[in-house]
Amino acid sequence: MLCQGRLSPTREKYATEQNLIHGSISNIKLKLEDIQDAHNKIKNQIIATPLLEAKYIGKYFCKVMFKCENLQTTGSFKARGVCNLIANMETSERSKGITVCGGRNFLAAISYYGLQNSIPINIVIPRDAPLADKQRYRESSAIVKCLGCDATEAGLHALTFSRDVGSTFVRSTDKLELLAGYGTVGLEILTQVDQLDAVLCPVGSGGLVASVLLAIKTLKPNCLIYGVECSLSPTVTKALQEKKPVPIQTKPNIADSLSEMITGTNSYNIIRGYLDKMITVDDTWISRAMVKLFEREKMFVEGAAACPVAAMLAGKVPELRGKNVVVILSGGNINSNRIARVIERGLLAEGRLLNLTVTINDSPGSIAKLIGRVTDAGADIRSISETKSPQRDLSIKDGRDEDLEQPHILSFHEIKEAAERIDDGIIHTPLCEAKISKQMDYNIYFKCENLQYTGSCAERGIRNAFVANAAEMRERGVIVPSSGNMGLAAAYHGTPLGIPVTVVLPERVAPAHSLRCSEFGADVVHQGENIEGAYYYAQKAARDSQQMLLCSDDPMVMAGLGTIGVEIITQLPETDAVIVPVATGALLAAVLVACKKLKCSCLVYGVECVKVPKMMKALQAGRPESTAIVANLAQNLNAAIVGTNAFATINGRLDRMLLVDECYIAKAIVSMVERERLVADGAGVCSLAAVMQGLVPELRGKRVVCVISSGNIDSGRLARSIQRGLGATGRLLRFGVAVPDHPSGLEQLAKTIADEQAVMKSLVTEQMWVHSDVLVTWANIVVETADEVHSANLKDKLRERYPSTRFAMDLDNKHKVNIR
């Protein structure tokens, strides 16, 4: 990122010289043949990323499809250019190694593929580059040098260093081999969609949009190509205004990977003649777009990739109404520590988060009255910790048993019928090889049910029950108790089938879930502290109103869920084991029946949070038994008792039941975000968490499918879960320490932290309640570290220097799994 102020002559000369090294306006151009040649060279090294239809973005305006470059192995389209660059290098050039500077997406790609091709990589980055980025490059065996105060100075140092050591210098923009690789995105789009009217593409220095433009316009001239960039870094907009690439002064912004000082010459040469429209969007719209993609599409993207979506939300493309539009999600590499701030900004922009300052009397009960007024207005307080009320006794006989004289044991025939019944009404979700497999001793695949339209597998069961009983349900209506997933699925599928739906949600459910159910056309009722309270209310309401009560233990719902197992074995016949999250047990029972029928040797494991072990307790007791519901990260698995039908189907057939610790659920959420670029909630990632905790050592080397059951997590909880996960992995360290109360006390502490290359994120001092010594101040500090080793070294240093140091969390490493 460039420093504020006018560009120095040295920096301007560097930018201009590096731009012209790779070509001149008059005689160097990229050709379609170069892109086609690049495609042939790299097709076996990169991921042919999917083109997914948007569930929410563009709805009622146009048909939007996402080209998901955030799902590349290194998290961005830069992988394509880097692979082509390496493929075109001479053997002598490879042996000399490569020295590079540039943005994090480019550096992540070149460090990874450099290691794959045994090429020495020297990376030069600014001294203040994020710790997570440095650690990622080093994991790929790159030599990392931190020089200069910003990207421009780092580039100058990199150029000098490459000359000194005799290596090949590569800048991240405008080299023709890179552009040809980027252009393969355009070729793939044309093969993936028949009707294409427009493409919206993020723009930094212009390489991606220029190469995609050339590929698509050559083969489909009438297709519109729009570029979108951040208004705080209008590199291409300025070039088009000045009719030549000119250096600009960028400002810090949320789309930082688009912050380039100058448009590439080769890129500009294409853009100036063929680009249909150039659009700028501000930070606020970008943050809103990121929140929408997180929440509604379950896509984890960086600010740069969200720019085209921001342009649509901001109403800057009205001419695309009714068109078929492809949006290129260019990357998903965002520092996890930034996510909370991005989400907060997006929620503030949408009016979903309010900062209030209220003056109240300093008297007993004043705060309680304030909280009561806020909650009575339907708002959810985030900054005040509530006192958890005692759990009510749930040891009574579960009312769900009353209507069942004998439990229903699910059959494979019912699942087959369900598969035919719901075939055209749900998304057949992909089975993706997990990128984290490369760092672990397991071959992991994800069954991504979080990519269903409403974000969970519940759609399959609801759809099957609705279609099978449509006539009766239209007449009587349906009431669905839910903690979120079942309610959303019922609301979404009920409207097109003409079925009146009432969703009963617990009082403490996220406001976003209530809003979405209402948007889909359901009547929403809030009752009970948790899902059990909601169920008891729905049961009584169903008797009074004659509505049909529908819960996850219904045989029709279970049969629909079983189609997941059918798809898993169809997509990966070599599956050795499937790990399934457990709420009431319906999903586990259904997947077990399907997988065991289609492949009897396939192992099926269930997993639940150790805080609410209802299935484990039922298996030990030989019957469903009530369990107290304790707040935890896997809230969508919270059920006091397993379903009677589900337990009868599972009992005696399940291979193993696993209990996962909450800290590993937090780790798994972070892993899904950082490595897989997908959004999943705590319940959805329990299967991955079990592997990360080391609970299934017998599955090492086998093909293991983790069912990612849901992704419905509100943005605020996602931010807190990520912070919890960073703490659990040692990348956020919180501690208190007594420091001398004199001018240099805090300064010396800060220097100790800085000398260990850690980053201080928060510092709060307290003197009023320090009883041991009136001459000390107690400092509560949060720091960011690179990994657990770095964290341990910092702890040792602090304990040596400050024996009074107290750390908030020391991880229990007894289940630690080796992630290289």
PDB file of C-alpha atoms in Angstrom, residues 71-261:
ATOM      1  CA  LEU A  71     -11.811 -21.646  -5.180  1.00  0.00           C
ATOM      2  CA  GLN A  72      -8.385 -21.952  -6.847  1.00  0.00           C
ATOM      3  CA  THR A  73      -5.839 -23.839  -4.755  1.00  0.00           C
ATOM      4  CA  THR A  74      -4.072 -20.593  -3.834  1.00  0.00           C
ATOM      5  CA  GLY A  75      -7.325 -18.649  -3.580  1.00  0.00           C
ATOM      6  CA  SER A  76      -7.266 -16.439  -6.694  1.00  0.00           C
ATOM      7  CA  PHE A  77      -7.054 -16.248 -10.503  1.00  0.00           C
ATOM      8  CA  LYS A  78      -3.351 -15.375 -10.179  1.00  0.00           C
ATOM      9  CA  ALA A  79      -2.631 -19.118 -10.123  1.00  0.00           C
ATOM     10  CA  ARG A  80      -3.397 -19.252 -13.852  1.00  0.00           C
ATOM     11  CA  GLY A  81      -0.886 -16.573 -14.798  1.00  0.00           C
ATOM     12  CA  VAL A  82       1.823 -17.962 -12.550  1.00  0.00           C
ATOM     13  CA  CYS A  83       1.446 -21.484 -13.970  1.00  0.00           C
ATOM     14  CA  ASN A  84       1.746 -20.142 -17.518  1.00  0.00           C
ATOM     15  CA  LEU A  85       4.736 -17.987 -16.573  1.00  0.00           C
ATOM     16  CA  ILE A  86       6.569 -20.998 -15.124  1.00  0.00           C
ATOM     17  CA  ALA A  87       5.590 -23.195 -18.077  1.00  0.00           C
ATOM     18  CA  ASN A  88       7.260 -20.712 -20.458  1.00  0.00           C
ATOM     19  CA  MET A  89      10.499 -20.321 -18.484  1.00  0.00           C
ATOM     20  CA  GLU A  90      13.722 -21.795 -19.789  1.00  0.00           C
ATOM     21  CA  THR A  91      15.533 -24.352 -17.656  1.00  0.00           C
ATOM     22  CA  SER A  92      18.368 -21.881 -17.053  1.00  0.00           C
ATOM     23  CA  GLU A  93      15.903 -19.273 -15.817  1.00  0.00           C
ATOM     24  CA  ARG A  94      14.320 -21.753 -13.427  1.00  0.00           C
ATOM     25  CA  SER A  95      17.683 -22.721 -11.966  1.00  0.00           C
ATOM     26  CA  LYS A  96      18.492 -19.065 -11.224  1.00  0.00           C
ATOM     27  CA  GLY A  97      15.283 -18.691  -9.286  1.00  0.00           C
ATOM     28  CA  ILE A  98      12.734 -15.903  -9.303  1.00  0.00           C
ATOM     29  CA  THR A  99      12.612 -12.696  -7.277  1.00  0.00           C
ATOM     30  CA  VAL A 100       9.143 -11.211  -6.975  1.00  0.00           C
ATOM     31  CA  CYS A 101       7.171  -8.416  -5.384  1.00  0.00           C
ATOM     32  CA  GLY A 102       3.500  -7.557  -5.652  1.00  0.00           C
ATOM     33  CA  GLY A 103       0.125  -8.272  -4.099  1.00  0.00           C
ATOM     34  CA  ARG A 104      -0.601 -11.157  -1.742  1.00  0.00           C
ATOM     35  CA  ASN A 105      -2.600 -13.161  -4.333  1.00  0.00           C
ATOM     36  CA  PHE A 106       0.292 -13.162  -6.784  1.00  0.00           C
ATOM     37  CA  LEU A 107       2.861 -13.943  -4.103  1.00  0.00           C
ATOM     38  CA  ALA A 108       0.752 -16.777  -2.671  1.00  0.00           C
ATOM     39  CA  ALA A 109       0.467 -18.306  -6.143  1.00  0.00           C
ATOM     40  CA  ILE A 110       4.106 -18.003  -7.135  1.00  0.00           C
ATOM     41  CA  SER A 111       5.394 -19.326  -3.805  1.00  0.00           C
ATOM     42  CA  TYR A 112       3.066 -22.348  -4.026  1.00  0.00           C
ATOM     43  CA  TYR A 113       3.735 -23.230  -7.680  1.00  0.00           C
ATOM     44  CA  GLY A 114       7.430 -22.421  -7.302  1.00  0.00           C
ATOM     45  CA  LEU A 115       7.602 -25.155  -4.662  1.00  0.00           C
ATOM     46  CA  GLN A 116       5.629 -27.538  -6.898  1.00  0.00           C
ATOM     47  CA  ASN A 117       8.147 -26.972  -9.726  1.00  0.00           C
ATOM     48  CA  SER A 118      11.304 -26.877  -7.533  1.00  0.00           C
ATOM     49  CA  ILE A 119      12.060 -23.250  -8.388  1.00  0.00           C
ATOM     50  CA  PRO A 120      13.771 -21.087  -5.720  1.00  0.00           C
ATOM     51  CA  ILE A 121      11.497 -18.141  -4.930  1.00  0.00           C
ATOM     52  CA  ASN A 122      12.642 -14.903  -3.283  1.00  0.00           C
ATOM     53  CA  ILE A 123       9.767 -12.737  -2.085  1.00  0.00           C
ATOM     54  CA  VAL A 124      10.266  -9.098  -1.125  1.00  0.00           C
ATOM     55  CA  ILE A 125       7.449  -7.509   0.872  1.00  0.00           C
ATOM     56  CA  PRO A 126       7.059  -4.375   2.995  1.00  0.00           C
ATOM     57  CA  ARG A 127       8.120  -4.576   6.628  1.00  0.00           C
ATOM     58  CA  ASP A 128       4.537  -4.070   7.818  1.00  0.00           C
ATOM     59  CA  ALA A 129       3.051  -6.911   5.714  1.00  0.00           C
ATOM     60  CA  PRO A 130       0.561  -9.112   7.664  1.00  0.00           C
ATOM     61  CA  LEU A 131       2.086 -11.949   9.666  1.00  0.00           C
ATOM     62  CA  ALA A 132      -0.343 -14.449   8.148  1.00  0.00           C
ATOM     63  CA  ASP A 133       0.935 -13.609   4.646  1.00  0.00           C
ATOM     64  CA  LYS A 134       4.592 -14.017   5.649  1.00  0.00           C
ATOM     65  CA  GLN A 135       3.833 -17.357   7.256  1.00  0.00           C
ATOM     66  CA  ARG A 136       1.956 -18.577   4.174  1.00  0.00           C
ATOM     67  CA  TYR A 137       4.885 -17.800   1.839  1.00  0.00           C
ATOM     68  CA  ARG A 138       7.339 -19.498   4.181  1.00  0.00           C
ATOM     69  CA  GLU A 139       5.150 -22.612   4.291  1.00  0.00           C
ATOM     70  CA  SER A 140       5.876 -22.917   0.556  1.00  0.00           C
ATOM     71  CA  SER A 141       9.642 -22.733   1.251  1.00  0.00           C
ATOM     72  CA  ALA A 142      10.003 -19.246  -0.215  1.00  0.00           C
ATOM     73  CA  ILE A 143      12.711 -16.929   1.101  1.00  0.00           C
ATOM     74  CA  VAL A 144      10.906 -13.885   2.485  1.00  0.00           C
ATOM     75  CA  LYS A 145      12.636 -10.527   2.841  1.00  0.00           C
ATOM     76  CA  CYS A 146      10.864  -7.618   4.550  1.00  0.00           C
ATOM     77  CA  LEU A 147      12.227  -4.406   3.047  1.00  0.00           C
ATOM     78  CA  GLY A 148      10.724  -0.943   2.591  1.00  0.00           C
ATOM     79  CA  CYS A 149       7.784   0.840   4.187  1.00  0.00           C
ATOM     80  CA  ASP A 150       5.309   0.084   1.385  1.00  0.00           C
ATOM     81  CA  ALA A 151       4.787  -1.911  -1.818  1.00  0.00           C
ATOM     82  CA  THR A 152       6.668   0.562  -4.007  1.00  0.00           C
ATOM     83  CA  GLU A 153       9.781   0.576  -1.854  1.00  0.00           C
ATOM     84  CA  ALA A 154       9.613  -3.216  -1.623  1.00  0.00           C
ATOM     85  CA  GLY A 155       9.514  -3.312  -5.434  1.00  0.00           C
ATOM     86  CA  LEU A 156      12.646  -1.151  -5.657  1.00  0.00           C
ATOM     87  CA  HIS A 157      14.458  -3.435  -3.220  1.00  0.00           C
ATOM     88  CA  ALA A 158      13.299  -6.517  -5.132  1.00  0.00           C
ATOM     89  CA  LEU A 159      14.657  -5.132  -8.410  1.00  0.00           C
ATOM     90  CA  THR A 160      18.019  -4.413  -6.795  1.00  0.00           C
ATOM     91  CA  PHE A 161      18.130  -7.794  -5.054  1.00  0.00           C
ATOM     92  CA  SER A 162      17.390  -9.712  -8.273  1.00  0.00           C
ATOM     93  CA  ARG A 163      20.283  -7.959 -10.027  1.00  0.00           C
ATOM     94  CA  ASP A 164      22.618  -8.717  -7.132  1.00  0.00           C
ATOM     95  CA  VAL A 165      21.867 -12.455  -7.008  1.00  0.00           C
ATOM     96  CA  GLY A 166      21.297 -12.932 -10.741  1.00  0.00           C
ATOM     97  CA  SER A 167      17.714 -14.183 -10.454  1.00  0.00           C
ATOM     98  CA  THR A 168      14.780 -13.407 -12.752  1.00  0.00           C
ATOM     99  CA  PHE A 169      12.749 -10.407 -11.584  1.00  0.00           C
ATOM    100  CA  VAL A 170       8.989 -10.675 -12.026  1.00  0.00           C
ATOM    101  CA  ARG A 171       6.494  -7.995 -11.085  1.00  0.00           C
ATOM    102  CA  SER A 172       2.899  -9.049 -10.565  1.00  0.00           C
ATOM    103  CA  THR A 173       1.429  -7.012 -13.436  1.00  0.00           C
ATOM    104  CA  ASP A 174       1.443  -6.811 -17.225  1.00  0.00           C
ATOM    105  CA  LYS A 175       3.879  -9.560 -18.193  1.00  0.00           C
ATOM    106  CA  LEU A 176       2.409 -11.189 -21.298  1.00  0.00           C
ATOM    107  CA  GLU A 177       2.742 -14.742 -19.965  1.00  0.00           C
ATOM    108  CA  LEU A 178       0.751 -13.725 -16.904  1.00  0.00           C
ATOM    109  CA  LEU A 179      -1.961 -12.042 -18.972  1.00  0.00           C
ATOM    110  CA  ALA A 180      -2.290 -15.083 -21.227  1.00  0.00           C
ATOM    111  CA  GLY A 181      -2.869 -17.264 -18.170  1.00  0.00           C
ATOM    112  CA  TYR A 182      -5.475 -14.882 -16.777  1.00  0.00           C
ATOM    113  CA  GLY A 183      -7.290 -14.963 -20.115  1.00  0.00           C
ATOM    114  CA  THR A 184      -8.114 -18.646 -19.635  1.00  0.00           C
ATOM    115  CA  VAL A 185     -10.830 -17.474 -17.223  1.00  0.00           C
ATOM    116  CA  GLY A 186     -12.634 -16.004 -20.247  1.00  0.00           C
ATOM    117  CA  LEU A 187     -12.239 -19.172 -22.293  1.00  0.00           C
ATOM    118  CA  GLU A 188     -13.714 -21.271 -19.480  1.00  0.00           C
ATOM    119  CA  ILE A 189     -16.678 -18.935 -19.069  1.00  0.00           C
ATOM    120  CA  LEU A 190     -17.583 -19.361 -22.742  1.00  0.00           C
ATOM    121  CA  THR A 191     -17.545 -23.155 -22.389  1.00  0.00           C
ATOM    122  CA  GLN A 192     -19.642 -23.094 -19.197  1.00  0.00           C
ATOM    123  CA  VAL A 193     -22.562 -20.876 -20.266  1.00  0.00           C
ATOM    124  CA  ASP A 194     -24.568 -20.864 -23.498  1.00  0.00           C
ATOM    125  CA  GLN A 195     -26.282 -17.499 -23.189  1.00  0.00           C
ATOM    126  CA  LEU A 196     -23.943 -14.724 -22.055  1.00  0.00           C
ATOM    127  CA  ASP A 197     -24.811 -11.038 -22.238  1.00  0.00           C
ATOM    128  CA  ALA A 198     -22.286  -9.401 -19.910  1.00  0.00           C
ATOM    129  CA  VAL A 199     -19.261 -10.026 -17.690  1.00  0.00           C
ATOM    130  CA  LEU A 200     -18.404  -7.919 -14.631  1.00  0.00           C
ATOM    131  CA  CYS A 201     -14.746  -8.099 -13.658  1.00  0.00           C
ATOM    132  CA  PRO A 202     -12.717  -6.593 -10.778  1.00  0.00           C
ATOM    133  CA  VAL A 203      -9.930  -4.265 -11.920  1.00  0.00           C
ATOM    134  CA  GLY A 204      -6.545  -3.521 -10.348  1.00  0.00           C
ATOM    135  CA  SER A 205      -3.785  -2.850 -12.849  1.00  0.00           C
ATOM    136  CA  GLY A 206      -6.095  -4.166 -15.580  1.00  0.00           C
ATOM    137  CA  GLY A 207      -4.511  -7.536 -16.353  1.00  0.00           C
ATOM    138  CA  LEU A 208      -7.534  -9.734 -15.609  1.00  0.00           C
ATOM    139  CA  VAL A 209     -10.150  -7.593 -17.308  1.00  0.00           C
ATOM    140  CA  ALA A 210      -7.938  -7.028 -20.375  1.00  0.00           C
ATOM    141  CA  SER A 211      -7.189 -10.711 -20.911  1.00  0.00           C
ATOM    142  CA  VAL A 212     -10.785 -11.830 -20.228  1.00  0.00           C
ATOM    143  CA  LEU A 213     -12.010  -9.065 -22.540  1.00  0.00           C
ATOM    144  CA  LEU A 214      -9.721 -10.221 -25.360  1.00  0.00           C
ATOM    145  CA  ALA A 215     -10.754 -13.872 -25.015  1.00  0.00           C
ATOM    146  CA  ILE A 216     -14.496 -13.215 -24.876  1.00  0.00           C
ATOM    147  CA  LYS A 217     -14.765 -10.318 -27.339  1.00  0.00           C
ATOM    148  CA  THR A 218     -12.801 -12.246 -29.978  1.00  0.00           C
ATOM    149  CA  LEU A 219     -15.162 -15.215 -29.785  1.00  0.00           C
ATOM    150  CA  LYS A 220     -18.375 -13.403 -28.761  1.00  0.00           C
ATOM    151  CA  PRO A 221     -18.150  -9.741 -29.901  1.00  0.00           C
ATOM    152  CA  ASN A 222     -21.614  -8.712 -28.653  1.00  0.00           C
ATOM    153  CA  CYS A 223     -20.918  -9.642 -25.029  1.00  0.00           C
ATOM    154  CA  LEU A 224     -20.559  -6.591 -22.765  1.00  0.00           C
ATOM    155  CA  ILE A 225     -17.433  -6.429 -20.589  1.00  0.00           C
ATOM    156  CA  TYR A 226     -17.489  -4.092 -17.579  1.00  0.00           C
ATOM    157  CA  GLY A 227     -14.592  -3.337 -15.253  1.00  0.00           C
ATOM    158  CA  VAL A 228     -15.155  -2.412 -11.600  1.00  0.00           C
ATOM    159  CA  GLU A 229     -12.586  -0.845  -9.277  1.00  0.00           C
ATOM    160  CA  CYS A 230     -12.544   0.843  -5.881  1.00  0.00           C
ATOM    161  CA  SER A 231     -13.041   4.602  -5.946  1.00  0.00           C
ATOM    162  CA  LEU A 232     -10.007   5.018  -3.650  1.00  0.00           C
ATOM    163  CA  SER A 233      -7.750   3.309  -6.194  1.00  0.00           C
ATOM    164  CA  PRO A 234      -9.071   4.333  -9.658  1.00  0.00           C
ATOM    165  CA  THR A 235      -6.032   3.194 -11.627  1.00  0.00           C
ATOM    166  CA  VAL A 236      -7.727   2.284 -14.926  1.00  0.00           C
ATOM    167  CA  THR A 237     -10.344   5.049 -14.677  1.00  0.00           C
ATOM    168  CA  LYS A 238      -7.510   7.595 -14.439  1.00  0.00           C
ATOM    169  CA  ALA A 239      -5.645   5.983 -17.350  1.00  0.00           C
ATOM    170  CA  LEU A 240      -8.729   6.168 -19.570  1.00  0.00           C
ATOM    171  CA  GLN A 241      -9.251   9.818 -18.610  1.00  0.00           C
ATOM    172  CA  GLU A 242      -5.614  10.716 -19.349  1.00  0.00           C
ATOM    173  CA  LYS A 243      -5.533   8.433 -22.427  1.00  0.00           C
ATOM    174  CA  LYS A 244      -2.372   6.737 -21.158  1.00  0.00           C
ATOM    175  CA  PRO A 245      -1.198   4.827 -18.082  1.00  0.00           C
ATOM    176  CA  VAL A 246      -0.257   7.331 -15.385  1.00  0.00           C
ATOM    177  CA  PRO A 247       0.902   6.726 -11.792  1.00  0.00           C
ATOM    178  CA  ILE A 248      -1.712   7.571  -9.164  1.00  0.00           C
ATOM    179  CA  GLN A 249      -1.678   7.918  -5.408  1.00  0.00           C
ATOM    180  CA  THR A 250      -3.779   5.100  -3.932  1.00  0.00           C
ATOM    181  CA  LYS A 251      -5.406   5.263  -0.530  1.00  0.00           C
ATOM    182  CA  PRO A 252      -5.949   2.422   1.968  1.00  0.00           C
ATOM    183  CA  ASN A 253      -9.188   0.626   1.129  1.00  0.00           C
ATOM    184  CA  ILE A 254     -11.068  -2.598   1.680  1.00  0.00           C
ATOM    185  CA  ALA A 255     -10.229  -3.859  -1.842  1.00  0.00           C
ATOM    186  CA  ASP A 256      -6.506  -3.613  -1.167  1.00  0.00           C
ATOM    187  CA  SER A 257      -5.480  -6.279  -3.706  1.00  0.00           C
ATOM    188  CA  LEU A 258      -6.730  -3.911  -6.438  1.00  0.00           C
ATOM    189  CA  SER A 259      -4.528  -1.064  -5.205  1.00  0.00           C
ATOM    190  CA  GLU A 260      -2.024  -0.691  -8.032  1.00  0.00           C
ATOM    191  CA  MET A 261      -0.103   2.484  -8.710  1.00  0.00           C
TER     192      MET A 261
END
